Amino acid sequence: MRLSDETLLDIMARFQAEMQKGLGKDTNPTASVKMLPTFVRAIPDGSENGEFLSLDLGGSKFRVLKVQVSEEGKRNVQMESQFYPTPNEIIRGNGTELFEYVADCLADFMRTKELMQKKLPLGLTFSFPCKQTKLEEGVLLSWTKKFKARGVQGTDVVSSLTNAMRKHKQDLDVDILALVNDTVGTMMTCAYDDPYCEVGVIIGTGTNACYMEDMSNIELVEGDEGRMCINTEWGAFGDDGALEDIRTEFDRELDLGSLNPGKQLFEKMISGLYLGELVRLILLKMAKAGLLFGGEKSSALHIKGKIETRHVAAMEKYKEGLANTREILTDLGLEASEADCVAVQHVCTVVSFRSANLCAAALAAILTRLRENKKLVRLRTTVGMDGTLYKIHPQYPKRLHKVVRKLVPNCDVRFLLSESGSTKGAAMVTAVASRVQAQRKQIDKVLALFRLTREQLVGVRDKMRVELEYGLKRDTHPLATVKMLPTYVCGMPDGTEKGKFLALDLGGTNFRVLLVKIRSGRRSVRMYNKIFAIPLEIMQGTGEEVNAGQGVPRSEVPACHPIQCRPGMTAALSLQLFDHIVQCIADFLDYMGLKGAQLPLGFTFSFPCRQASIDKGTLIEWTKGFKATDCEGEDVVDMLREAIKRRNEFDLDIVAVVNDTVGTMMTCGYEDRNCEVGLIAGTGSNMCYMEEMRNIELVEGDEGKMCINTEWGGFGDNGCLDDIRTQYDKEVDEGSLNPGKQRYEKMTSGMYLGEIVRQILIDLTKQGLLFRGQISERLRTRGIFETKFLSQIESDRLALLQVRRILQQLGLDSTCEDSIVVKEVCGAVSRRAAELYGAGLAAIVEKRREDQGFEHLKITVGVDGTLYKLHPHFSRILQETVKELAPRCDVTFMLSEDGSGKGAALITAVAKRLQQARREK
Ligand code: BG6
Ligand code: BG6
Ligand code: GLC
Ligand code: GLC
């Protein structure tokens, strides 16, 4: 019975394999360690409260309890309990009678505690292996230990007990909300005091353990999010013969005489119900061999169960142990010499030591699994402990702890004794169950606001269509919220464009200066670019003079200062902004060795501009994160020209000003002539498309087509989307630089999605549904959820722990459960955004189809923007929605790999050619 360290490590490895087998869908049916999902997903967080009933059946004592979990955050639990006997005729009789007996005891308890009129939720601790498909149901797989009531195996014990309670209808009004194993109850009891507790171990009448497993590893339960407690039922380890090499003749003999031969073989080497019996069998053999008691036999030694675990514990006491041994042996009618007593004591030690060793090996396997699941080098964790053997045996805990620490040196384990049994924990589970139920309802209510029905999406599509028409018509144009701005871009590149161009790209996430070389014929374009930051002083417009120093390359700017995309960065003076842009151009030319070069320039300016020609653009109003003063109502080309003049260092020929949607459409149009739509899903949200001249009432002429910059971000500014706007959208709008404006953009684009998420999280936290109800400073900080974080959080490949880590990086101290909710919130917000984009785009392509009188339309959409490019689901949902809402259009999405700078250069090339032609004429 002595097990070497190697053997223990070997057993540990075998148990690890058993766990894996039990968790696998295909391997579970033949696994002896059943690894039962418990549907307990969260450990207590201190917010549990209420009054609960609890039953504790299956350990050495049967108890009924009332548990009062305090409110107001004070972790305070009060319990009143009553023990009831469990006579053999009840626990080994008829199942119905067993449950009726339990119901009788409950009714008696309620009567004596005067609880009859109360409707209380009940948590049932039932310490036998049960297969659960939900928390409030459990089919008994087999009886273990001392129980063997007929007709219960294979049935749901919750409904059996509920049925039995019907007899007491007048007195009993209880709702069984949870069925928990005693290990689970123990873990939860301990976790209430120590949030690190994620394992529960019982070493009592029987032995068993549970622990928190990653959902992604539990093949028998759907879903990959979060964790769930697994009741290992490790007592059955070895039932398939896996431990035959360490089982002894005594183990075999004991098993044959048990209520469940061949079953629970690991338990039978460990737990309190069997330990004394093992000692008896060994002593009997030694006595028979004449090694003890002077060859004299006692008839008491022949009687099964004569030596109990409490005897073993007493005999192993430090000081009184020897005296206790003599007394116990004398009571058995044995005349023991001093040497006999020492020998008997030794047998006890060997048997109980083996028990502790075996438990340690299995526990070490669980701890290793936890550590590996968390991908940690060192695990800090707490194990909740209970059971009479562990509690009354003088040396057991110390030995167990020592061996565990030896077997898993990379785990810092705290062993916490459950002082109040499993019931406190069962009440926690019940409380959590009722809290989770209630919270889920609240969270669902919030998320439902973001779920758009097909009808609603069709409504959005149709309203967009109406707005598009308004914007195009001369009469309605002035009041239109979707501005439908003519761009004076009338054709697609035809491949004859050529030359060297400068391009500026301002208004997206990055500000860039580019050199674009277009070679005709081969449709090949070479680009060189540099990203610059616009310093905070300029973005925030402190009014100070810009020093004449260097433009700041993006790489030298702290990453936390994105150029302009945060709300709240206001009022840069126009002078500063344009002088700074010119400074960056100068730096770039310098960097490219082109100082003094005179190049045609195309200016991608991603804001709404009213154009009278390709090289004139009056800024209507700033959107997104810009708010430089003295620019609105001014021509941006003039402002840039003047800044160049002020610098007086080089001359540039500003040939075209283009919106980023237009630049994107052109970039893609260079590859695919079918590309007649440009879409941006980035910091902002916008779309442009080729419209028939005859439909554009603002521009003379009916021939051909012209690109219209829709500025659809303003859709809804007249209130037409109010039916789907939520309180969160309104809050985001109110906190933005342009309240009341760009409502559609604020529901769809990268700059705002994170803000919507943040508003929802604040609200859920206020409702106590997240972050333990604590609104942190971080959560109050605008702009913390940039598009890239949103995209990371929603990635399918990410385990929940990684989501949690991202949130922690953002300064949000979230639990796993919080992380699930945050991910759901992100998902709901980004899905709605993609669907709204889809509805908007469907309106356009349908319009194009109808205008051309086609049955079917084949069209390509050039797309750009960080939201489209980084988000794991956005593009798919967008495409699905378009398909659904514009079924007669075959829409191809083409990602613009080169940004809009290339398109702007192409437009410049065409414009330049026309300019020259005009001059020559
Ligand atoms: C008790 C728990 O403290 O310990 C029971 O409340 C559990 O749920 C029992 O079954 C296990 O120990 P034993 O020794 O009573 O089987
Ligand atoms: C870039 C284009 O690729 O995408 C810009 O070059 C455009 O012109 C931008 O504004 C849009 O995306 P985001 O996410 O940077 O706003
Ligand atoms: C037996 C039961 C198990 C219980 C353990 C401790 O092993 O099968 O469910 O947890 O005893 O009471
Ligand atoms: C904003 C701007 C628009 C731009 C879009 C995408 O909506 O108003 O001009 O195209 O953002 O960057």
JSON list of C-alpha atoms in Angstrom, two decimals, residues 701-775:
[
{"chain": "A", "resi": 701, "resn": "GLY", "atom": "CA", "xyz": [-26.70, 68.37, -68.54]},
{"chain": "A", "resi": 702, "resn": "ASP", "atom": "CA", "xyz": [-28.40, 65.00, -69.00]},
{"chain": "A", "resi": 703, "resn": "GLU", "atom": "CA", "xyz": [-25.69, 63.00, -70.66]},
{"chain": "A", "resi": 704, "resn": "GLY", "atom": "CA", "xyz": [-23.62, 60.35, -68.97]},
{"chain": "A", "resi": 705, "resn": "LYS", "atom": "CA", "xyz": [-23.04, 59.84, -65.31]},
{"chain": "A", "resi": 706, "resn": "MET", "atom": "CA", "xyz": [-21.51, 61.64, -62.36]},
{"chain": "A", "resi": 707, "resn": "CYS", "atom": "CA", "xyz": [-20.36, 60.34, -59.05]},
{"chain": "A", "resi": 708, "resn": "ILE", "atom": "CA", "xyz": [-22.52, 61.45, -56.14]},
{"chain": "A", "resi": 709, "resn": "ASN", "atom": "CA", "xyz": [-21.09, 61.62, -52.65]},
{"chain": "A", "resi": 710, "resn": "THR", "atom": "CA", "xyz": [-24.22, 60.76, -50.74]},
{"chain": "A", "resi": 711, "resn": "GLU", "atom": "CA", "xyz": [-22.96, 61.77, -47.27]},
{"chain": "A", "resi": 712, "resn": "TRP", "atom": "CA", "xyz": [-25.41, 59.22, -46.01]},
{"chain": "A", "resi": 713, "resn": "GLY", "atom": "CA", "xyz": [-24.01, 59.65, -42.50]},
{"chain": "A", "resi": 714, "resn": "GLY", "atom": "CA", "xyz": [-26.62, 62.37, -42.10]},
{"chain": "A", "resi": 715, "resn": "PHE", "atom": "CA", "xyz": [-29.46, 59.94, -42.77]},
{"chain": "A", "resi": 716, "resn": "GLY", "atom": "CA", "xyz": [-31.88, 60.13, -39.85]},
{"chain": "A", "resi": 717, "resn": "ASP", "atom": "CA", "xyz": [-31.02, 63.71, -38.89]},
{"chain": "A", "resi": 718, "resn": "ASN", "atom": "CA", "xyz": [-34.65, 64.57, -39.61]},
{"chain": "A", "resi": 719, "resn": "GLY", "atom": "CA", "xyz": [-35.81, 62.01, -37.07]},
{"chain": "A", "resi": 720, "resn": "CYS", "atom": "CA", "xyz": [-36.76, 59.33, -39.56]},
{"chain": "A", "resi": 721, "resn": "LEU", "atom": "CA", "xyz": [-34.69, 56.71, -37.71]},
{"chain": "A", "resi": 722, "resn": "ASP", "atom": "CA", "xyz": [-35.92, 57.61, -34.27]},
{"chain": "A", "resi": 723, "resn": "ASP", "atom": "CA", "xyz": [-37.96, 54.44, -34.03]},
{"chain": "A", "resi": 724, "resn": "ILE", "atom": "CA", "xyz": [-34.81, 52.35, -33.96]},
{"chain": "A", "resi": 725, "resn": "ARG", "atom": "CA", "xyz": [-32.48, 54.73, -32.16]},
{"chain": "A", "resi": 726, "resn": "THR", "atom": "CA", "xyz": [-31.88, 53.70, -28.58]},
{"chain": "A", "resi": 727, "resn": "GLN", "atom": "CA", "xyz": [-31.17, 55.76, -25.49]},
{"chain": "A", "resi": 728, "resn": "TYR", "atom": "CA", "xyz": [-27.54, 54.73, -25.94]},
{"chain": "A", "resi": 729, "resn": "ASP", "atom": "CA", "xyz": [-27.42, 56.20, -29.44]},
{"chain": "A", "resi": 730, "resn": "LYS", "atom": "CA", "xyz": [-28.82, 59.40, -28.03]},
{"chain": "A", "resi": 731, "resn": "GLU", "atom": "CA", "xyz": [-26.22, 59.50, -25.29]},
{"chain": "A", "resi": 732, "resn": "VAL", "atom": "CA", "xyz": [-23.42, 58.96, -27.80]},
{"chain": "A", "resi": 733, "resn": "ASP", "atom": "CA", "xyz": [-24.87, 61.72, -29.95]},
{"chain": "A", "resi": 734, "resn": "GLU", "atom": "CA", "xyz": [-25.11, 64.14, -27.05]},
{"chain": "A", "resi": 735, "resn": "GLY", "atom": "CA", "xyz": [-21.51, 63.53, -26.09]},
{"chain": "A", "resi": 736, "resn": "SER", "atom": "CA", "xyz": [-20.24, 64.03, -29.64]},
{"chain": "A", "resi": 737, "resn": "LEU", "atom": "CA", "xyz": [-18.76, 67.10, -31.33]},
{"chain": "A", "resi": 738, "resn": "ASN", "atom": "CA", "xyz": [-21.80, 67.51, -33.55]},
{"chain": "A", "resi": 739, "resn": "PRO", "atom": "CA", "xyz": [-24.94, 66.69, -31.54]},
{"chain": "A", "resi": 740, "resn": "GLY", "atom": "CA", "xyz": [-28.02, 65.98, -33.60]},
{"chain": "A", "resi": 741, "resn": "LYS", "atom": "CA", "xyz": [-25.96, 65.47, -36.75]},
{"chain": "A", "resi": 742, "resn": "GLN", "atom": "CA", "xyz": [-24.79, 62.33, -38.58]},
{"chain": "A", "resi": 743, "resn": "ARG", "atom": "CA", "xyz": [-27.21, 60.03, -36.77]},
{"chain": "A", "resi": 744, "resn": "TYR", "atom": "CA", "xyz": [-26.86, 57.11, -39.16]},
{"chain": "A", "resi": 745, "resn": "GLU", "atom": "CA", "xyz": [-23.08, 57.44, -39.01]},
{"chain": "A", "resi": 746, "resn": "LYS", "atom": "CA", "xyz": [-23.27, 57.40, -35.23]},
{"chain": "A", "resi": 747, "resn": "MET", "atom": "CA", "xyz": [-25.12, 54.09, -35.33]},
{"chain": "A", "resi": 748, "resn": "THR", "atom": "CA", "xyz": [-22.77, 52.51, -37.81]},
{"chain": "A", "resi": 749, "resn": "SER", "atom": "CA", "xyz": [-19.20, 53.72, -37.90]},
{"chain": "A", "resi": 750, "resn": "GLY", "atom": "CA", "xyz": [-16.07, 52.78, -36.02]},
{"chain": "A", "resi": 751, "resn": "MET", "atom": "CA", "xyz": [-15.72, 56.05, -34.19]},
{"chain": "A", "resi": 752, "resn": "TYR", "atom": "CA", "xyz": [-19.04, 55.56, -32.47]},
{"chain": "A", "resi": 753, "resn": "LEU", "atom": "CA", "xyz": [-19.61, 51.82, -32.11]},
{"chain": "A", "resi": 754, "resn": "GLY", "atom": "CA", "xyz": [-17.19, 51.61, -29.22]},
{"chain": "A", "resi": 755, "resn": "GLU", "atom": "CA", "xyz": [-18.92, 54.56, -27.63]},
{"chain": "A", "resi": 756, "resn": "ILE", "atom": "CA", "xyz": [-22.31, 52.87, -27.93]},
{"chain": "A", "resi": 757, "resn": "VAL", "atom": "CA", "xyz": [-20.81, 49.78, -26.32]},
{"chain": "A", "resi": 758, "resn": "ARG", "atom": "CA", "xyz": [-19.39, 51.94, -23.55]},
{"chain": "A", "resi": 759, "resn": "GLN", "atom": "CA", "xyz": [-22.76, 53.57, -22.90]},
{"chain": "A", "resi": 760, "resn": "ILE", "atom": "CA", "xyz": [-24.45, 50.18, -22.69]},
{"chain": "A", "resi": 761, "resn": "LEU", "atom": "CA", "xyz": [-21.79, 48.88, -20.34]},
{"chain": "A", "resi": 762, "resn": "ILE", "atom": "CA", "xyz": [-22.21, 51.91, -18.11]},
{"chain": "A", "resi": 763, "resn": "ASP", "atom": "CA", "xyz": [-25.92, 51.30, -18.00]},
{"chain": "A", "resi": 764, "resn": "LEU", "atom": "CA", "xyz": [-25.58, 47.58, -17.31]},
{"chain": "A", "resi": 765, "resn": "THR", "atom": "CA", "xyz": [-23.08, 48.39, -14.57]},
{"chain": "A", "resi": 766, "resn": "LYS", "atom": "CA", "xyz": [-25.48, 50.91, -13.07]},
{"chain": "A", "resi": 767, "resn": "GLN", "atom": "CA", "xyz": [-28.09, 48.16, -13.05]},
{"chain": "A", "resi": 768, "resn": "GLY", "atom": "CA", "xyz": [-25.60, 46.00, -11.18]},
{"chain": "A", "resi": 769, "resn": "LEU", "atom": "CA", "xyz": [-25.31, 43.55, -14.07]},
{"chain": "A", "resi": 770, "resn": "LEU", "atom": "CA", "xyz": [-21.61, 44.06, -14.76]},
{"chain": "A", "resi": 771, "resn": "PHE", "atom": "CA", "xyz": [-18.28, 44.84, -13.12]},
{"chain": "A", "resi": 772, "resn": "ARG", "atom": "CA", "xyz": [-19.78, 44.22, -9.70]},
{"chain": "A", "resi": 773, "resn": "GLY", "atom": "CA", "xyz": [-21.80, 47.37, -10.13]},
{"chain": "A", "resi": 774, "resn": "GLN", "atom": "CA", "xyz": [-18.70, 49.56, -9.98]},
{"chain": "A", "resi": 775, "resn": "ILE", "atom": "CA", "xyz": [-18.32, 52.17, -12.72]}
]
